[in-house]
Amino acid sequence: MSTSSSPPNGPASPSHDAPGWLVRLFSRIISARWIIIALYALVLPPAAWFAARVQQDNAIERLIATSDTDYVKTREFEQVFGAGEFAVLLAEADDPFAPAVLDRLDKLERALKEIPRVEPNSALSIYRRAKAGFDPTPEQSEALRKFVSGTKLFQDQGLAGDGYLAIALVLDVHTSQERRETLSAVRRAIEATGGDGAPLKTLRQVGQPYVNIYLDEDMQKTGPKYFGLFAAFIIGLCLFLYRSARTLAAFLITLGVSIALAMGYIGLTGGILTIVSPMVPMTILVTTTATLVYLQSRFVERPADRSVDEHQVFAFANKWLACTASVFATAVGFAALVVSSIQPIRQMGIWVAVGLALSYIVCFTLFPALQKILKTPTAIEQKVAAAWFVRLTEALPRWSYRYRWPLVLGSIALSIAGGVALFGLPGVVKPMRLLTDPVEYINSGSRLYADTKAIETKIPGLSVTEVWLKGGVGSVSEPDALKGFQAFHEGLVADPEVGAAIGPTTILRMMQYLGGAGDAFPTDAEALDELAGTLESLAPVDPLLGRFVQKNGLGQTHFTIISKATEHEAFERLQASIDKHWKSAVEKNPALKEFELRTVGMAPLQARVSQSLVPTLVESFELTVGIIFVTFLVVFRSGAARLMAMIPSLFAILVMFGVMRISGMTLNVATILIASTVLGTSENDQIHFFYHFQEGRKEGSVEQALRHTLFVSGRAIFFATLINAGGFVAFGMADLPPIRQFGLLSAVAFVLSMIADFTALPAALWLVLRAKPDAEPSPAKQPGRTPATNSSSQTN
């Protein structure tokens, strides 16, 4: 590209040497341009309709594959005891038992009970049921204070404490829409009954459902902003680079059709977008745009002695192999994510692969048709930017030779440091931390984040784990079994890994307390028999007891464990505690031997996702490396190409992990994808680099080939990298930390890869090929002519 009306002096590609079938293919495509436009006009409306049907659900449980064995067990548990999401309203006040405070909470609870799918529970509601009503008079307020303080049951469950009373909410919601409607109704009830104003100090609303809604609302609010910024970036860059509104129109139409077809495929297959899904359309957009830049940049470099029609066919035929190889490697590289057991990541890989395949077809059919119809100009008709790159192509080869050893060794050293930052060094550096705590996925400056952190010291936790006990018919109500359950419960509540444990004996003790018999668990045989009879008679009719004991058959029960465990390691410790206390209880109470223990629940499943993150990173990365290597093996015969293929991408990825470690970032469901994303996207540059390097080596020296490569593909690599980095840096404005980190780190990695393309890669080629610069600077070549065959390149 040049700023003059004639092509600049400098190396150029060989003349028309593409296979005849490619020439004929693109000649026919361009000739059938109006038929192609008509076909896309027919396909676009249904694609847009299916794309509009795609829904968003950022619930963390979407990370879990429905085929997962533990997930299936959790759903079986819910069929027996019911399903629900757990949330907490925590009312703080100087005196939570003051009449005015209790009046506010009483009104709020009554409003909450009227909301479908909401089951509130609190010390106040328990007192109301026990005393057949409650009025917030000074006398009844004082009676409630004594009632709550007379036992540890309320404190152990986190329903009451120093300066607060809590309302636990069980939400019977199963879809994003149900969750949104239910929590909206809860918010309206809160506002209608006084909100969190006086006499309350504050009313905190926390729990997994609130996190899920926060993620949903944030993605809906910021998603259009990401793509709006990317569109503005594309417009500005295209106008700067090609200085043509017609070229810009061809770009935008091609990109619009590509993303409509990709999203239409997701809608057609019933796909639902999740927290990692914004990367799907953005990856397709930046990869497609980079392909368009490679094609258009080759098109505008038209020699003066070649007609526009002939050169257009040449440009597409010349770039077909490199573009095909790069898109294929990228698509299959993303398809490698199917090895992940994390459902959205697996879906992301498939969606990106299909989207790239569709965009590839669009780039080689619709785009040339638009070029011809819109008459997009070449450098001869319209001055274009970046003529300075010609001067750079003259200087870079010799500069990279002069500093070849520092460049190569420095790249290796930085890559090793990045690898240590990621995987650690035994006894010296720990591996990078994995993060799956849902609350850490939201903005640390948000009210929800602050409230969640504020109550961590007040209540036992927000993570719910279910211990499911399955026995024979009637086994739960046996006196000896109840005695064993209580022993198990006592072991759990005394364990530091457990915040609170609620089970059948907890409910029975609460009933005893409500009846005035105290909360101590009976030990004599007669009292145990009486307690067992109470269980048998009330289980079918009492809603609270029915949530913990199988109503028909009395053969199953469960303990709800509330803890602060959110990461996989914490759940492993919790599981070890559960197993230890169950084993101890069974040894002391043989009646428990017939019960099968299962640990279920969405919280441990979500934390278990972290187990799948490292395999996702390693396995998909290995597959991507293998696929790209095979692609280079097939496309390029040069041993150097095979060896050097992924130096820039691997360097960028490993150094990026070093940046993560230094900045204190962690691996999460989004950042774990960076390695495969960067490798799958940036290898485009290396494929185009080596394609033109081999093209130049046919009749030239290493130095001439490097100059030819940098002249033909260097500017495209530079601007394609700007597009990649600019597209992903839009995510840097995201409110959600994982998305923000993914965007910024990906942009950094793309820039690092480009720097390596122009420094470490040529330096490594000098070393591997054992070549030296030409004795004299190569004479300038006119575009369209082959490099000189008389080379003074020397080899050792």
Coordinates of C-alpha atoms in Angstrom, one line a residue, residues 421-788:
A421 CA 3.9 -18.4 36.6
L422 CA 1.2 -20.7 35.3
F423 CA 2.2 -24.1 36.4
G424 CA 4.5 -23.2 39.3
L425 CA 7.8 -24.6 40.4
P426 CA 7.8 -27.3 43.0
G427 CA 8.9 -26.0 46.4
V428 CA 9.4 -22.5 45.0
V429 CA 6.3 -21.1 43.2
K430 CA 2.7 -22.4 43.6
P431 CA 0.6 -22.9 40.5
M432 CA -1.7 -20.1 39.5
R433 CA -4.9 -20.1 41.6
L434 CA -8.2 -21.2 40.2
L435 CA -11.3 -19.2 41.0
T436 CA -14.9 -20.4 40.8
D437 CA -16.5 -18.4 43.7
P438 CA -19.5 -16.9 41.9
V439 CA -19.4 -13.7 43.9
E440 CA -15.9 -13.0 42.6
Y441 CA -17.4 -12.9 39.1
I442 CA -19.2 -9.6 39.9
N443 CA -17.8 -6.1 40.2
S444 CA -16.1 -5.6 43.6
G445 CA -17.6 -2.1 43.7
S446 CA -21.2 -3.3 43.4
R447 CA -23.6 -3.3 46.3
L448 CA -24.1 -7.0 46.0
Y449 CA -20.4 -7.7 46.3
A450 CA -20.2 -5.4 49.4
D451 CA -23.2 -6.9 51.0
T452 CA -22.0 -10.5 50.4
K453 CA -18.6 -9.7 51.9
A454 CA -20.2 -7.8 54.8
I455 CA -22.3 -10.7 56.0
E456 CA -19.5 -13.3 55.8
T457 CA -18.7 -12.7 59.5
K458 CA -22.3 -12.7 60.6
I459 CA -23.9 -15.8 59.1
P460 CA -22.5 -19.4 58.7
G461 CA -22.2 -18.9 54.9
L462 CA -24.1 -18.9 51.7
S463 CA -22.9 -22.1 50.1
V464 CA -25.4 -25.0 50.5
T465 CA -24.4 -28.6 50.4
E466 CA -26.9 -31.5 50.8
V467 CA -26.0 -34.8 52.6
W468 CA -28.6 -37.2 51.2
L469 CA -29.2 -40.4 53.3
K470 CA -31.1 -43.2 51.6
G471 CA -32.4 -46.1 53.7
G472 CA -35.3 -48.6 53.8
V473 CA -39.0 -47.9 54.3
G474 CA -39.6 -46.4 57.7
S475 CA -35.9 -46.4 58.6
V476 CA -35.7 -42.6 59.2
S477 CA -38.2 -42.8 62.1
E478 CA -36.5 -45.6 64.0
P479 CA -35.4 -44.3 67.5
D480 CA -31.9 -45.7 67.1
A481 CA -31.6 -44.0 63.7
L482 CA -32.7 -40.6 65.2
K483 CA -30.0 -41.1 67.9
G484 CA -27.4 -41.7 65.2
F485 CA -28.6 -38.7 63.1
Q486 CA -28.1 -36.5 66.2
A487 CA -24.6 -37.8 66.8
F488 CA -23.8 -37.0 63.1
H489 CA -25.3 -33.6 63.5
E490 CA -23.3 -32.8 66.6
G491 CA -20.1 -33.9 64.9
L492 CA -20.8 -31.6 61.9
V493 CA -21.6 -28.5 63.9
A494 CA -18.5 -28.8 65.9
D495 CA -16.3 -29.0 62.8
P496 CA -14.6 -25.7 61.7
E497 CA -15.3 -26.6 58.0
V498 CA -19.0 -26.5 58.7
G499 CA -20.9 -23.3 59.3
A500 CA -24.2 -24.8 60.1
A501 CA -26.0 -28.1 59.7
I502 CA -29.8 -28.5 59.6
G503 CA -31.3 -32.0 59.6
P504 CA -34.4 -33.9 60.8
T505 CA -33.3 -33.8 64.4
T506 CA -32.8 -30.0 64.2
I507 CA -36.5 -29.6 63.2
L508 CA -37.6 -32.1 65.9
R509 CA -35.6 -30.2 68.5
M510 CA -37.2 -26.9 67.3
M511 CA -40.7 -28.5 67.7
Q512 CA -39.8 -29.6 71.2
Y513 CA -38.7 -26.0 72.0
L514 CA -41.9 -24.6 70.6
G515 CA -43.8 -26.9 72.8
G516 CA -42.0 -25.7 75.9
A517 CA -39.9 -28.9 76.4
G518 CA -36.6 -27.3 75.7
D519 CA -34.2 -27.9 72.8
A520 CA -32.1 -30.8 74.2
F521 CA -32.2 -34.0 72.3
P522 CA -33.7 -36.8 74.4
T523 CA -31.5 -39.7 75.4
D524 CA -33.8 -42.1 77.2
A525 CA -35.6 -44.8 75.3
E526 CA -39.1 -43.7 76.1
A527 CA -38.5 -40.1 75.0
L528 CA -36.9 -41.3 71.8
D529 CA -39.9 -43.5 71.1
E530 CA -42.1 -40.5 71.6
L531 CA -39.9 -38.3 69.3
A532 CA -40.1 -41.0 66.6
G533 CA -43.9 -41.1 66.9
T534 CA -44.0 -37.3 66.5
L535 CA -41.9 -37.6 63.3
E536 CA -44.1 -40.3 61.8
S537 CA -47.3 -38.3 62.5
L538 CA -46.0 -34.8 61.4
A539 CA -43.8 -35.6 58.4
P540 CA -46.7 -36.0 55.9
V541 CA -48.4 -32.7 57.1
D542 CA -45.7 -30.3 58.4
P543 CA -44.1 -28.3 55.5
L544 CA -40.8 -27.7 57.3
L545 CA -40.3 -31.3 58.4
G546 CA -41.5 -32.5 55.0
R547 CA -38.5 -30.7 53.5
F548 CA -36.1 -32.9 55.4
V549 CA -37.9 -36.3 55.6
Q550 CA -39.4 -38.3 52.7
K551 CA -43.2 -37.9 53.3
N552 CA -44.2 -41.2 51.8
G553 CA -42.2 -44.1 53.2
L554 CA -39.9 -42.3 55.7
G555 CA -37.0 -44.0 54.0
Q556 CA -34.9 -40.9 53.1
T557 CA -33.7 -37.8 54.8
H558 CA -31.0 -35.2 54.4
F559 CA -28.8 -32.7 56.2
T560 CA -28.4 -29.2 54.7
I561 CA -24.9 -28.0 55.4
I562 CA -24.3 -24.2 55.1
S563 CA -20.6 -23.3 54.8
K564 CA -18.3 -20.7 53.3
A565 CA -16.8 -23.3 50.9
T566 CA -16.8 -22.0 47.3
E567 CA -13.6 -23.4 45.9
H568 CA -12.9 -27.0 45.0
E569 CA -10.2 -27.4 47.7
A570 CA -12.6 -26.2 50.4
F571 CA -15.2 -28.7 49.3
E572 CA -12.7 -31.5 49.4
R573 CA -12.0 -30.6 53.0
L574 CA -15.8 -30.3 53.7
Q575 CA -16.3 -33.7 52.1
A576 CA -13.6 -35.2 54.2
S577 CA -15.3 -33.8 57.4
I578 CA -18.7 -35.2 56.3
D579 CA -17.2 -38.7 55.7
K580 CA -15.3 -38.6 59.0
H581 CA -18.3 -37.7 61.1
W582 CA -20.6 -40.1 59.3
K583 CA -18.2 -43.0 59.9
S584 CA -17.9 -42.1 63.5
A585 CA -21.7 -41.9 63.9
V586 CA -22.2 -45.3 62.1
E587 CA -19.6 -46.9 64.4
K588 CA -21.5 -45.7 67.5
N589 CA -25.0 -46.3 66.0
P590 CA -25.2 -49.5 63.9
A591 CA -28.7 -48.5 62.8
L592 CA -27.1 -46.1 60.4
K593 CA -25.4 -48.8 58.4
E594 CA -28.4 -49.4 56.1
F595 CA -28.2 -45.7 54.9
E596 CA -26.4 -44.8 51.8
L597 CA -24.7 -41.4 52.0
R598 CA -24.5 -39.1 48.9
T599 CA -23.2 -35.5 48.9
V600 CA -25.2 -33.5 46.4
G601 CA -26.2 -29.9 45.6
M602 CA -25.4 -27.2 43.1
A603 CA -22.8 -25.5 45.3
P604 CA -20.3 -28.4 45.4
L605 CA -21.0 -29.0 41.7
Q606 CA -20.1 -25.5 40.8
A607 CA -16.9 -25.6 42.8
R608 CA -16.1 -28.9 41.2
V609 CA -16.0 -27.0 37.9
S610 CA -12.5 -25.9 38.9
Q611 CA -11.4 -29.5 38.5
S612 CA -12.3 -29.2 34.9
L613 CA -10.5 -25.9 34.3
V614 CA -7.0 -27.2 34.2
P615 CA -7.8 -30.2 32.0
T616 CA -9.7 -27.8 29.7
L617 CA -6.6 -25.6 29.5
V618 CA -4.1 -28.4 29.0
E619 CA -6.1 -30.8 26.8
S620 CA -7.6 -28.2 24.5
F621 CA -4.3 -26.4 24.2
E622 CA -2.5 -29.6 23.4
L623 CA -5.1 -30.5 20.7
T624 CA -4.9 -27.0 19.3
V625 CA -1.1 -27.1 19.1
G626 CA -1.3 -30.5 17.4
I627 CA -3.8 -29.4 14.9
I628 CA -1.9 -26.3 14.0
F629 CA 1.3 -28.2 13.7
V630 CA -0.3 -30.7 11.3
T631 CA -1.7 -27.8 9.3
F632 CA 1.8 -26.4 8.9
L633 CA 3.1 -29.8 8.1
V634 CA 0.6 -30.2 5.3
V635 CA 0.7 -26.6 3.9
F636 CA 4.5 -25.9 4.3
R637 CA 7.3 -28.3 3.3
S638 CA 9.9 -26.3 5.0
G639 CA 11.3 -27.9 8.2
A640 CA 11.9 -24.4 9.5
A641 CA 8.3 -23.5 9.1
R642 CA 7.3 -26.6 11.1
L643 CA 9.7 -25.7 13.8
M644 CA 9.1 -22.0 14.0
A645 CA 5.4 -22.1 13.4
M646 CA 4.1 -21.3 16.9
I647 CA 7.0 -19.4 18.5
P648 CA 5.2 -16.0 18.5
S649 CA 1.9 -17.4 19.8
L650 CA 3.5 -19.6 22.5
F651 CA 5.7 -16.7 23.5
A652 CA 2.7 -14.4 23.8
I653 CA 0.6 -16.9 25.7
L654 CA 3.2 -17.7 28.3
V655 CA 4.3 -14.1 28.8
M656 CA 0.6 -13.2 29.2
F657 CA 0.3 -15.7 32.1
G658 CA 3.3 -14.0 33.6
V659 CA 1.5 -10.7 33.4
M660 CA -1.5 -12.3 35.1
R661 CA 0.7 -13.6 37.9
I662 CA 2.4 -10.2 38.4
S663 CA -0.9 -8.3 38.4
G664 CA -2.6 -10.8 40.8
M665 CA -5.2 -12.1 38.4
T666 CA -6.4 -15.7 38.7
L667 CA -7.6 -18.4 36.4
N668 CA -11.4 -18.5 36.0
V669 CA -14.0 -19.7 33.5
A670 CA -13.1 -16.9 31.1
T671 CA -9.3 -16.4 31.5
I672 CA -8.8 -20.2 31.2
L673 CA -9.8 -19.8 27.5
I674 CA -7.2 -17.2 26.7
A675 CA -4.5 -19.8 25.7
S676 CA -6.7 -21.5 23.1
T677 CA -8.2 -18.3 21.9
V678 CA -4.9 -16.5 21.3
L679 CA -3.2 -19.6 19.8
G680 CA -6.2 -20.2 17.6
T681 CA -6.5 -16.6 16.4
S682 CA -2.9 -15.4 16.2
E683 CA -1.6 -18.4 14.3
N684 CA -3.2 -16.7 11.3
D685 CA -0.3 -14.3 11.2
Q686 CA 2.3 -17.1 11.3
I687 CA 0.5 -19.0 8.4
H688 CA 0.5 -15.9 6.2
F689 CA 4.1 -15.1 7.3
F690 CA 5.4 -18.5 6.3
Y691 CA 3.3 -18.7 3.1
H692 CA 4.9 -15.6 1.7
F693 CA 8.3 -16.4 3.2
Q694 CA 8.3 -19.6 1.1
E695 CA 7.0 -17.7 -1.8
G696 CA 10.0 -15.4 -1.6
R697 CA 12.4 -18.2 -1.0
K698 CA 11.6 -19.8 -4.3
E699 CA 13.8 -17.3 -6.1
G700 CA 15.5 -15.3 -3.4
S701 CA 17.7 -15.3 -0.4
V702 CA 16.6 -15.4 3.2
E703 CA 16.9 -11.6 3.4
Q704 CA 15.0 -11.1 0.2
A705 CA 12.3 -13.5 1.4
L706 CA 12.0 -11.7 4.7
R707 CA 11.6 -8.4 2.9
H708 CA 9.1 -9.8 0.6
T709 CA 7.2 -11.4 3.5
L710 CA 7.1 -8.2 5.5
F711 CA 6.1 -6.1 2.5
V712 CA 3.3 -8.4 1.4
S713 CA 2.0 -9.6 4.8
G714 CA 3.7 -7.4 7.4
R715 CA 1.2 -4.6 7.2
A716 CA -1.7 -7.0 7.1
I717 CA -0.3 -8.7 10.2
F718 CA 0.1 -5.3 11.9
F719 CA -3.4 -4.1 11.2
A720 CA -5.0 -7.5 11.8
T721 CA -3.3 -7.5 15.2
L722 CA -4.8 -4.1 15.9
I723 CA -8.2 -5.5 14.9
N724 CA -7.8 -8.5 17.2
A725 CA -6.5 -6.5 20.1
G726 CA -9.0 -3.7 19.5
G727 CA -11.9 -6.1 19.4
F728 CA -11.0 -7.9 22.6
V729 CA -9.9 -4.8 24.4
A730 CA -13.6 -3.7 24.2
F731 CA -14.2 -6.3 26.9
G732 CA -11.8 -4.3 29.0
M733 CA -14.7 -2.0 29.8
A734 CA -16.8 -4.9 31.1
D735 CA -18.2 -4.7 34.6
L736 CA -17.6 -8.4 35.3
P737 CA -14.0 -9.1 36.3
P738 CA -13.6 -12.4 34.3
I739 CA -14.8 -10.8 31.1
R740 CA -12.7 -7.6 31.7
Q741 CA -9.6 -9.6 32.4
F742 CA -10.2 -11.9 29.4
G743 CA -10.4 -8.9 27.1
L744 CA -7.4 -7.0 28.4
L745 CA -5.1 -10.1 28.6
S746 CA -6.1 -11.3 25.1
A747 CA -5.3 -7.9 23.7
V748 CA -1.9 -7.9 25.4
A749 CA -1.2 -11.4 24.1
F750 CA -2.1 -10.4 20.5
V751 CA 0.3 -7.5 20.7
L752 CA 3.0 -9.7 22.1
S753 CA 2.5 -12.2 19.4
M754 CA 2.8 -9.5 16.7
I755 CA 6.0 -8.2 18.3
A756 CA 7.4 -11.7 18.2
D757 CA 6.3 -12.0 14.5
F758 CA 8.6 -9.1 13.7
T759 CA 11.5 -9.9 16.0
A760 CA 11.9 -13.3 17.5
L761 CA 10.5 -15.2 14.5
P762 CA 12.9 -13.6 11.9
A763 CA 15.8 -14.0 14.4
A764 CA 15.0 -17.7 14.9
L765 CA 14.8 -18.2 11.1
W766 CA 18.3 -16.7 10.7
L767 CA 19.6 -19.2 13.2
V768 CA 17.7 -22.3 12.0
L769 CA 18.5 -21.7 8.4
R770 CA 22.1 -20.8 9.3
A771 CA 21.9 -17.8 6.9
K772 CA 23.5 -14.4 6.7
P773 CA 22.4 -11.2 5.1
D774 CA 23.1 -10.5 1.5
A775 CA 26.5 -9.0 0.8
E776 CA 24.8 -5.9 -0.8
P777 CA 21.3 -4.6 -0.1
S778 CA 18.9 -6.2 -2.5
P779 CA 17.8 -3.9 -5.3
A780 CA 14.2 -2.6 -5.0
K781 CA 11.7 -4.6 -7.0
Q782 CA 8.5 -3.4 -8.6
P783 CA 5.3 -5.1 -7.4
G784 CA 4.3 -7.9 -9.7
R785 CA 7.9 -8.9 -10.3
T786 CA 9.6 -11.9 -8.7
P787 CA 12.6 -11.4 -6.3
A788 CA 16.0 -11.6 -7.9

